[in-house]
mmCIF file of N, CA and C in Angstrom:
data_model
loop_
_atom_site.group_PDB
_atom_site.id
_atom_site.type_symbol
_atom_site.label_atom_id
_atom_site.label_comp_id
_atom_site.label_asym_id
_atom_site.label_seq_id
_atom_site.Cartn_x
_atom_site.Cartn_y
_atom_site.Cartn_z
ATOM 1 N N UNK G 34 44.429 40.827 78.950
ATOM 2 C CA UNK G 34 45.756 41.245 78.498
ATOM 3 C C UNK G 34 45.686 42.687 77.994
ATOM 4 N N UNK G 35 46.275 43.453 78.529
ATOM 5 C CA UNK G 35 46.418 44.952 77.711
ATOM 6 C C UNK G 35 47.352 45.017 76.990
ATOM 7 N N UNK G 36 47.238 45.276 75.739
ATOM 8 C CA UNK G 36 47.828 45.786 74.562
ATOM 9 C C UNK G 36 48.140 47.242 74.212
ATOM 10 N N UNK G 37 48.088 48.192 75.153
ATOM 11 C CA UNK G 37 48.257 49.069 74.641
ATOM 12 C C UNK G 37 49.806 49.022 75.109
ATOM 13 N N UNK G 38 51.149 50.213 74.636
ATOM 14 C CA UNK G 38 51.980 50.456 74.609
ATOM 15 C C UNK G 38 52.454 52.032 74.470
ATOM 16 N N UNK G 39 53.064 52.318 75.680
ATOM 17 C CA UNK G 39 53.414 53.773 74.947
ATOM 18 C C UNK G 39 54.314 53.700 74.219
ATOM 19 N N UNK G 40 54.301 55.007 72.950
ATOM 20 C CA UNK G 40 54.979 55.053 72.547
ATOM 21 C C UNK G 40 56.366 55.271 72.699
ATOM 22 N N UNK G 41 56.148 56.874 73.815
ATOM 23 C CA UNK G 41 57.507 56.769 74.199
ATOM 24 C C UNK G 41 56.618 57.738 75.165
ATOM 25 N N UNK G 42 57.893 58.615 75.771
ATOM 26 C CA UNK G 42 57.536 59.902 76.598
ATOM 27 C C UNK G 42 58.064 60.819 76.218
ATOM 28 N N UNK G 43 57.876 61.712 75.692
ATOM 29 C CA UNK G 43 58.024 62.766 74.982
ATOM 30 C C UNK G 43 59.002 63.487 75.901
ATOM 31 N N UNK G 44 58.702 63.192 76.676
ATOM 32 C CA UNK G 44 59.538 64.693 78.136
ATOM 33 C C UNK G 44 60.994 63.937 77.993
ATOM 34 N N UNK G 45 61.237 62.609 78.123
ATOM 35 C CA UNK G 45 62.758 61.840 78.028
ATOM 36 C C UNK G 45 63.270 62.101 76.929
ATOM 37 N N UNK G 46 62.945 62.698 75.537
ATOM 38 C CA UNK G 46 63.398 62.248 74.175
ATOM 39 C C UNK G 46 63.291 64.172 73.469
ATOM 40 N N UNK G 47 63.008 64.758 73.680
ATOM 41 C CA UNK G 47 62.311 66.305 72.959
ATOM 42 C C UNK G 47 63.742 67.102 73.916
ATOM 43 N N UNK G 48 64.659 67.542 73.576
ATOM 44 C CA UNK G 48 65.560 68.279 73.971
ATOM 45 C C UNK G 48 65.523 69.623 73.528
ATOM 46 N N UNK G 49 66.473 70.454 73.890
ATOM 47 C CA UNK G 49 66.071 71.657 74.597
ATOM 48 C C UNK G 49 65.791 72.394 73.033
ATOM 49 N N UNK G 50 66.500 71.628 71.926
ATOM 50 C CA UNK G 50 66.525 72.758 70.999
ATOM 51 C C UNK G 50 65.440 71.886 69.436
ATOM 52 N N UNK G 51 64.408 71.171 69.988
ATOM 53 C CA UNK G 51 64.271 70.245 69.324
ATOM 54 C C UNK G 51 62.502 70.047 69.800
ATOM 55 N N UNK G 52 61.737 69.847 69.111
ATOM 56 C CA UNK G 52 59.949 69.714 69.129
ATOM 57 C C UNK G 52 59.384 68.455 68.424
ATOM 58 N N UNK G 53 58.384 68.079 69.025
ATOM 59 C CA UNK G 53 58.010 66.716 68.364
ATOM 60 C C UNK G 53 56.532 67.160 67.970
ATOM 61 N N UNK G 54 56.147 66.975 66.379
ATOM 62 C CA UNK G 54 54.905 67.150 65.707
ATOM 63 C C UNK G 54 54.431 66.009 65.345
ATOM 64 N N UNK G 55 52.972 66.011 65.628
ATOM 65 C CA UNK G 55 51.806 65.776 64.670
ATOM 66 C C UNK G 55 50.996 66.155 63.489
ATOM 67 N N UNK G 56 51.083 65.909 62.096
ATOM 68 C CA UNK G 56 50.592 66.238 60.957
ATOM 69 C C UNK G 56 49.548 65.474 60.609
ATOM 70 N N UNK G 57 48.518 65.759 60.330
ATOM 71 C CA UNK G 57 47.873 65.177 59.853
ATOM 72 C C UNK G 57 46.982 65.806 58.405
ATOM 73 N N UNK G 58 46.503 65.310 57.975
ATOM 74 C CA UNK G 58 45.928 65.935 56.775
ATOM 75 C C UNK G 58 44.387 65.546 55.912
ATOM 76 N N UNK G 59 43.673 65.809 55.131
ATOM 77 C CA UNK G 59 42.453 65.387 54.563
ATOM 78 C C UNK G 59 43.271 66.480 52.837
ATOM 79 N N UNK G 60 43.595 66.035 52.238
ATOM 80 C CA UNK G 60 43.856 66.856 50.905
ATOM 81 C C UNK G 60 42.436 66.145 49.824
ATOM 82 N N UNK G 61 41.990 67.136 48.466
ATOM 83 C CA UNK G 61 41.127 66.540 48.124
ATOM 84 C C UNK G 61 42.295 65.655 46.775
ATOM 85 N N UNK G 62 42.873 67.052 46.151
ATOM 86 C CA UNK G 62 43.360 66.079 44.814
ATOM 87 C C UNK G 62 44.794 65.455 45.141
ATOM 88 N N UNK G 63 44.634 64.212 44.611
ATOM 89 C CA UNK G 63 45.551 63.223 44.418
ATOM 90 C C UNK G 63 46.928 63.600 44.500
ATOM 91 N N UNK G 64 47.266 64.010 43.323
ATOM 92 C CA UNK G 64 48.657 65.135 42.927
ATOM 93 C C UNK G 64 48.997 65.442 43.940
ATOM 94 N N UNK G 65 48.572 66.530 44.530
ATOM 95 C CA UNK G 65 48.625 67.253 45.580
ATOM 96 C C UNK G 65 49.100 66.796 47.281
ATOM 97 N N UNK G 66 48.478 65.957 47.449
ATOM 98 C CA UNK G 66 48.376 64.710 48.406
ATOM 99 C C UNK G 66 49.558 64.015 48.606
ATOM 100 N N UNK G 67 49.945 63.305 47.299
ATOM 101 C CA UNK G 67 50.884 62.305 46.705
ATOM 102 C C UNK G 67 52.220 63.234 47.052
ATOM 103 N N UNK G 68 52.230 65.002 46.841
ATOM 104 C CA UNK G 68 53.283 65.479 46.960
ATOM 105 C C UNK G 68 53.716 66.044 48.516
ATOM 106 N N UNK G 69 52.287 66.286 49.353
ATOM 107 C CA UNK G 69 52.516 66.818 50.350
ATOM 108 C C UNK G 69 53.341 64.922 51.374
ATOM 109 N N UNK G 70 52.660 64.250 51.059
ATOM 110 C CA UNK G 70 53.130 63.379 51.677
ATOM 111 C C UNK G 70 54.999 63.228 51.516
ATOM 112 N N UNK G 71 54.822 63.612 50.276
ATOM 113 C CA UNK G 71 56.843 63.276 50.004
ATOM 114 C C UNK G 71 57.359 64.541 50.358
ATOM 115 N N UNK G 72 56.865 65.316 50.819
ATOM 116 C CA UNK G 72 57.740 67.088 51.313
ATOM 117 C C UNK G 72 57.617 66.660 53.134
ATOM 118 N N UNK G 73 56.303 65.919 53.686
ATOM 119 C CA UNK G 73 57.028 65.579 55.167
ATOM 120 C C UNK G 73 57.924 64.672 55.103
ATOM 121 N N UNK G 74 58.158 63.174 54.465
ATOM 122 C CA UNK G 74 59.125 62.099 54.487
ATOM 123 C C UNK G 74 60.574 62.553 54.688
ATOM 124 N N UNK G 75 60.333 64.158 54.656
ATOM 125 C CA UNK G 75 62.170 65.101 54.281
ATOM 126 C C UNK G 75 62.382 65.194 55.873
ATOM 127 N N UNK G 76 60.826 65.309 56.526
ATOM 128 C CA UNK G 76 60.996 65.574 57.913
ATOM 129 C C UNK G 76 61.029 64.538 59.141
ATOM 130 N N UNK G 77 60.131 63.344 58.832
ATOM 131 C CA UNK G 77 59.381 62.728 59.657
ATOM 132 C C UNK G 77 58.914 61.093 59.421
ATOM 133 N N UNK G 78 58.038 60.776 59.602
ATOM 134 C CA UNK G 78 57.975 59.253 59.035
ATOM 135 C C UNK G 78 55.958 59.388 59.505
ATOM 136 N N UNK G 79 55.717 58.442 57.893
ATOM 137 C CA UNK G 79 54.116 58.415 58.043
ATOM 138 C C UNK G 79 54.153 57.351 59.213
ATOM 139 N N UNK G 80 52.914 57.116 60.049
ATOM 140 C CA UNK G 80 52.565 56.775 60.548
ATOM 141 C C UNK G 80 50.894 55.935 60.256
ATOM 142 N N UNK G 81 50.266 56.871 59.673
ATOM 143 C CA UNK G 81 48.797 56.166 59.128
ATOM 144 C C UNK G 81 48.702 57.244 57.705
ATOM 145 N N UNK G 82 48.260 56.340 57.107
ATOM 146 C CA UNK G 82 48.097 57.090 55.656
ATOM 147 C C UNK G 82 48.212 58.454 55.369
ATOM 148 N N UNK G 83 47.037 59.305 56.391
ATOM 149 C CA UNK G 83 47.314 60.737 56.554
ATOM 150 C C UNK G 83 47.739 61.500 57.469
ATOM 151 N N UNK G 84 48.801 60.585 58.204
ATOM 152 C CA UNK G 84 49.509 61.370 59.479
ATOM 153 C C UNK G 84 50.896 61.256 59.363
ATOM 154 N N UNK G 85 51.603 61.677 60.018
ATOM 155 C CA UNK G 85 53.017 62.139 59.713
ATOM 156 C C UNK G 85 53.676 62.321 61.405
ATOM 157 N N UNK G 86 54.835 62.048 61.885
ATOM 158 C CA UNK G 86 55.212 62.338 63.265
ATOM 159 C C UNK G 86 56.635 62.447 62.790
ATOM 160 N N UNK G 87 57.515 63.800 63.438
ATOM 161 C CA UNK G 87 58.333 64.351 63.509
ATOM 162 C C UNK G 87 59.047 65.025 64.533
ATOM 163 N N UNK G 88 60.286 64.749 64.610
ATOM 164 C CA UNK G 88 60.638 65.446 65.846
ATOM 165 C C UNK G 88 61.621 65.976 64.956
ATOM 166 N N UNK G 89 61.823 67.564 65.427
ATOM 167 C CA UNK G 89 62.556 68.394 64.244
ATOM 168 C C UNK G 89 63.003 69.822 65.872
ATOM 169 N N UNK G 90 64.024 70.090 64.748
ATOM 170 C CA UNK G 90 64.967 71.625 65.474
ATOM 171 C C UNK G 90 63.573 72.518 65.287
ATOM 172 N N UNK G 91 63.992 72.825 66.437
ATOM 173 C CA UNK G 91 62.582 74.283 66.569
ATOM 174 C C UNK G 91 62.599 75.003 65.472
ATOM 175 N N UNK G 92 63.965 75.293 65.090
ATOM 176 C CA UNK G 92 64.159 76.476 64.446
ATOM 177 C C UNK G 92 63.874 76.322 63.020
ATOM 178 N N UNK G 93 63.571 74.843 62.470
ATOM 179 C CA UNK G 93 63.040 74.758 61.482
ATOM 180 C C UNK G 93 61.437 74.635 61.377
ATOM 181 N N UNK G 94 60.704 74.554 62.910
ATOM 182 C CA UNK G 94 58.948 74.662 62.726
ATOM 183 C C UNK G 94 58.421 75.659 61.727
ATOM 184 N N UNK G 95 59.284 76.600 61.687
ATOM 185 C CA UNK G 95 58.469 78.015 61.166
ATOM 186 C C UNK G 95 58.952 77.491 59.474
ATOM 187 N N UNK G 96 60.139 76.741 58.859
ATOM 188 C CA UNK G 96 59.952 76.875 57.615
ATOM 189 C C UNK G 96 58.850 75.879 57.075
ATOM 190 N N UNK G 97 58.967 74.674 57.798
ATOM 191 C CA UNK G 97 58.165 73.729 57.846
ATOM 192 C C UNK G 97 56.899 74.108 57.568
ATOM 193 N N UNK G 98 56.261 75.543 58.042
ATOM 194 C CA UNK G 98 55.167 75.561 58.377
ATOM 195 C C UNK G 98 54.475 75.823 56.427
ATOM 196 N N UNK G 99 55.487 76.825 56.749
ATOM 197 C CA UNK G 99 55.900 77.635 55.251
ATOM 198 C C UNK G 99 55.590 76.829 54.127
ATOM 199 N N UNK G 100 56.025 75.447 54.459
ATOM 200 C CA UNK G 100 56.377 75.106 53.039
ATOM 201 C C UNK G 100 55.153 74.060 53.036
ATOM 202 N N UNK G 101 54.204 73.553 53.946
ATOM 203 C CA UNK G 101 53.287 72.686 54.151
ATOM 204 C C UNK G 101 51.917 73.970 53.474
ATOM 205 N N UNK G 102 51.637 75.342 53.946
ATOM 206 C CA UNK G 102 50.781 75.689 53.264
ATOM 207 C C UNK G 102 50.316 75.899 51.674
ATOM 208 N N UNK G 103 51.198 75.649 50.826
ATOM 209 C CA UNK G 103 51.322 75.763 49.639
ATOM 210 C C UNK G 103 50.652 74.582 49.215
ATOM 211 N N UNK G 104 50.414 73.120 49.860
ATOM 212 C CA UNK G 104 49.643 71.976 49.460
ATOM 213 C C UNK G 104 48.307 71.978 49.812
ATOM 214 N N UNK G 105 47.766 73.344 50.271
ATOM 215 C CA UNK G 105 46.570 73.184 51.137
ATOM 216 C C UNK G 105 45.725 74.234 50.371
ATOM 217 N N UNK G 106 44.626 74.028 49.996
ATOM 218 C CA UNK G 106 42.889 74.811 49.253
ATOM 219 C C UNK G 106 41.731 75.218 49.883
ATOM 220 N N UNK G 107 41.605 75.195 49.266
ATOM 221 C CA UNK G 107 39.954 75.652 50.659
ATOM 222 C C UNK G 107 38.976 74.369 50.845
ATOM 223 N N UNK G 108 38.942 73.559 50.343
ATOM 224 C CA UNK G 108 38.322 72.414 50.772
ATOM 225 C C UNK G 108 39.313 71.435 51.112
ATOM 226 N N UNK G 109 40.682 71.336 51.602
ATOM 227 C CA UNK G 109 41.269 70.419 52.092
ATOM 228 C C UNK G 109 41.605 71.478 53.750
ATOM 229 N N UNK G 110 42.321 70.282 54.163
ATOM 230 C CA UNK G 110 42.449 70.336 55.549
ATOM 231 C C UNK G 110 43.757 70.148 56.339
ATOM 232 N N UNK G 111 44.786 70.693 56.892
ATOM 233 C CA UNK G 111 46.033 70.281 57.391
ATOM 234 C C UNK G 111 46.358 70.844 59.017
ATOM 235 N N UNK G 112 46.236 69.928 59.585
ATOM 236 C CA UNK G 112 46.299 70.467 61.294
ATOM 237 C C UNK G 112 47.850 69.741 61.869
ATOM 238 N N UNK G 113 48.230 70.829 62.129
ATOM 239 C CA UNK G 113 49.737 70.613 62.861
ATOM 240 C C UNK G 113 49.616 70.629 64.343
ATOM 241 N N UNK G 114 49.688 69.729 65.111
ATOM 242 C CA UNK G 114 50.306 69.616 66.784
ATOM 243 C C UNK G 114 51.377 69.639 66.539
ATOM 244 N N UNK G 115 51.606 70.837 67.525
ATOM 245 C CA UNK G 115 53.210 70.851 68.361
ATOM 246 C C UNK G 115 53.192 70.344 69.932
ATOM 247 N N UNK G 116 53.258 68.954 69.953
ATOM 248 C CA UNK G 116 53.240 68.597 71.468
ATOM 249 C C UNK G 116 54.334 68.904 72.462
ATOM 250 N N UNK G 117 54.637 69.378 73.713
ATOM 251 C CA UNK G 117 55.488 69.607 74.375
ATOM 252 C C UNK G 117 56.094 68.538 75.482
ATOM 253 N N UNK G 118 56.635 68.522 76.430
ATOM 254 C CA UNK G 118 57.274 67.825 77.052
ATOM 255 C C UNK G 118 56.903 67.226 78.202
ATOM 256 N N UNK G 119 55.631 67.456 77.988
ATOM 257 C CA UNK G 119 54.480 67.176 79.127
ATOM 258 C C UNK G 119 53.413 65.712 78.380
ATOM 259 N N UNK G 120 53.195 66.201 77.347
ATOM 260 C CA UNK G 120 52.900 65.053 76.413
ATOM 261 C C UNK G 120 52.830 63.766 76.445
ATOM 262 N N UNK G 121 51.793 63.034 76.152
ATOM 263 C CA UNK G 121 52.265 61.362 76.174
ATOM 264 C C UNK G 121 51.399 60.913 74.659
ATOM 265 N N UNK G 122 52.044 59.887 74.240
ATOM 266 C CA UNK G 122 51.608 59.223 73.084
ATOM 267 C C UNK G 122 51.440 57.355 73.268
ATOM 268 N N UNK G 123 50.290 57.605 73.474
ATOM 269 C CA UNK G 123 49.829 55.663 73.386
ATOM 270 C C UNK G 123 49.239 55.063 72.143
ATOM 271 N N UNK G 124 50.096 54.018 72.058
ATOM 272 C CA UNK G 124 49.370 53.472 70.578
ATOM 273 C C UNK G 124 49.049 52.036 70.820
ATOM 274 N N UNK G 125 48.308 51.884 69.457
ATOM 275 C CA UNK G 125 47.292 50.795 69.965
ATOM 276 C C UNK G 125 47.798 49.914 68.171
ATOM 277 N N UNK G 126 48.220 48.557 68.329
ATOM 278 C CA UNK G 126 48.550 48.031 66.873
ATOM 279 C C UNK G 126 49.685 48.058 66.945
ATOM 280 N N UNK G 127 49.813 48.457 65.096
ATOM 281 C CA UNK G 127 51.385 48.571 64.952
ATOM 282 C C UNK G 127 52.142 49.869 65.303
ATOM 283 N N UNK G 128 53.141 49.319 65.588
ATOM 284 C CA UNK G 128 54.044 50.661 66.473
ATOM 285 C C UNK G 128 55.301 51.031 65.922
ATOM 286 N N UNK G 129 55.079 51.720 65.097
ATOM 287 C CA UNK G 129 56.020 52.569 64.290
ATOM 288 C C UNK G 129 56.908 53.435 65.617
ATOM 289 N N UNK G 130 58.143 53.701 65.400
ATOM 290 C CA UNK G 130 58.873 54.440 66.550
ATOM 291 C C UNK G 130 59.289 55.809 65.757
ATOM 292 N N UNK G 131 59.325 56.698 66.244
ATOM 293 C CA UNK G 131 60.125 57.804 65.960
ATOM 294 C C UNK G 131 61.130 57.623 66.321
ATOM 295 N N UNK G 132 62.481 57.800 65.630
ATOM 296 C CA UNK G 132 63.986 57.708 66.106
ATOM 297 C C UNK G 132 63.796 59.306 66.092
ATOM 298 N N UNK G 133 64.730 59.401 67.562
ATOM 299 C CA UNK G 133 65.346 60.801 67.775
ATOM 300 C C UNK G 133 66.287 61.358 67.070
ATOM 301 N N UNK G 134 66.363 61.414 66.235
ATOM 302 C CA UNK G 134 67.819 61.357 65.397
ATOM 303 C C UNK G 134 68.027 62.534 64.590
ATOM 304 N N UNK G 135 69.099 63.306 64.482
ATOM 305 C CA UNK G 135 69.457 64.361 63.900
ATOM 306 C C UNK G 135 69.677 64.514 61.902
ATOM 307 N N UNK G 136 69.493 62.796 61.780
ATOM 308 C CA UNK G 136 69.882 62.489 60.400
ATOM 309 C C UNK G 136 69.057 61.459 59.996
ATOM 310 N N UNK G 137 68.439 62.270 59.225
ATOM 311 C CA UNK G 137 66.632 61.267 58.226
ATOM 312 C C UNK G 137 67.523 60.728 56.889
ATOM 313 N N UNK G 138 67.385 59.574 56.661
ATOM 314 C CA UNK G 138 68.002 58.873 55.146
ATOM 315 C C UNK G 138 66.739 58.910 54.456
ATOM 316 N N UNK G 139 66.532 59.102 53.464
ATOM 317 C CA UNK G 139 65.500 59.053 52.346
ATOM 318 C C UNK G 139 65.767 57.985 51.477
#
């Protein structure tokens, strides 16, 4: 039986004015961590403890970017994918969905 599932296809769902990210992170202190996690939830939805998936207006990548370096030190770690429309995402477990949606409820 195969279990795997895509998630979706990125190329059907990522429109013209609109990008789908990967966040992930290693932070050391707590605080810090605890807050970067609640500044993506504005954007995106966790996925595994230290990952984050977002599909957001282009035109907000660059503040996004902005406002994610301020949680980051020299011994922590924060790597952003910007996947494009070529992209595929397979998951394996539980399957959290990204809604395409123009309006995040908190």
């Amino acid at each position: 039986m195969d279990d795997t599932r895509d998630f979706f296809d990125i190329n059907e769902q990522i429109s013209d004015n609109k990008c789908y990210v990967l966040i992930i992170y290693d932070i050391e202190d707590d605080k810090r961590r605890a807050a970067l996690a609640k500044y993506l939830q504005m954007y995106g939805i966790r996925v595994q403890k230290s990952a984050f998936e977002a599909m957001i207006k282009k035109n907000d990548y660059n503040s996004i970017i902005k406002g994610i370096k301020k949680y980051c030190r020299d011994n922590d770690s924060i790597r952003i994918y910007k996947l494009n429309a070529l992209s595929e995402v397979t998951v394996y477990g539980n399957d959290i969905r990204l809604q395409n949606d123009d309006v995040i409820v908190i």
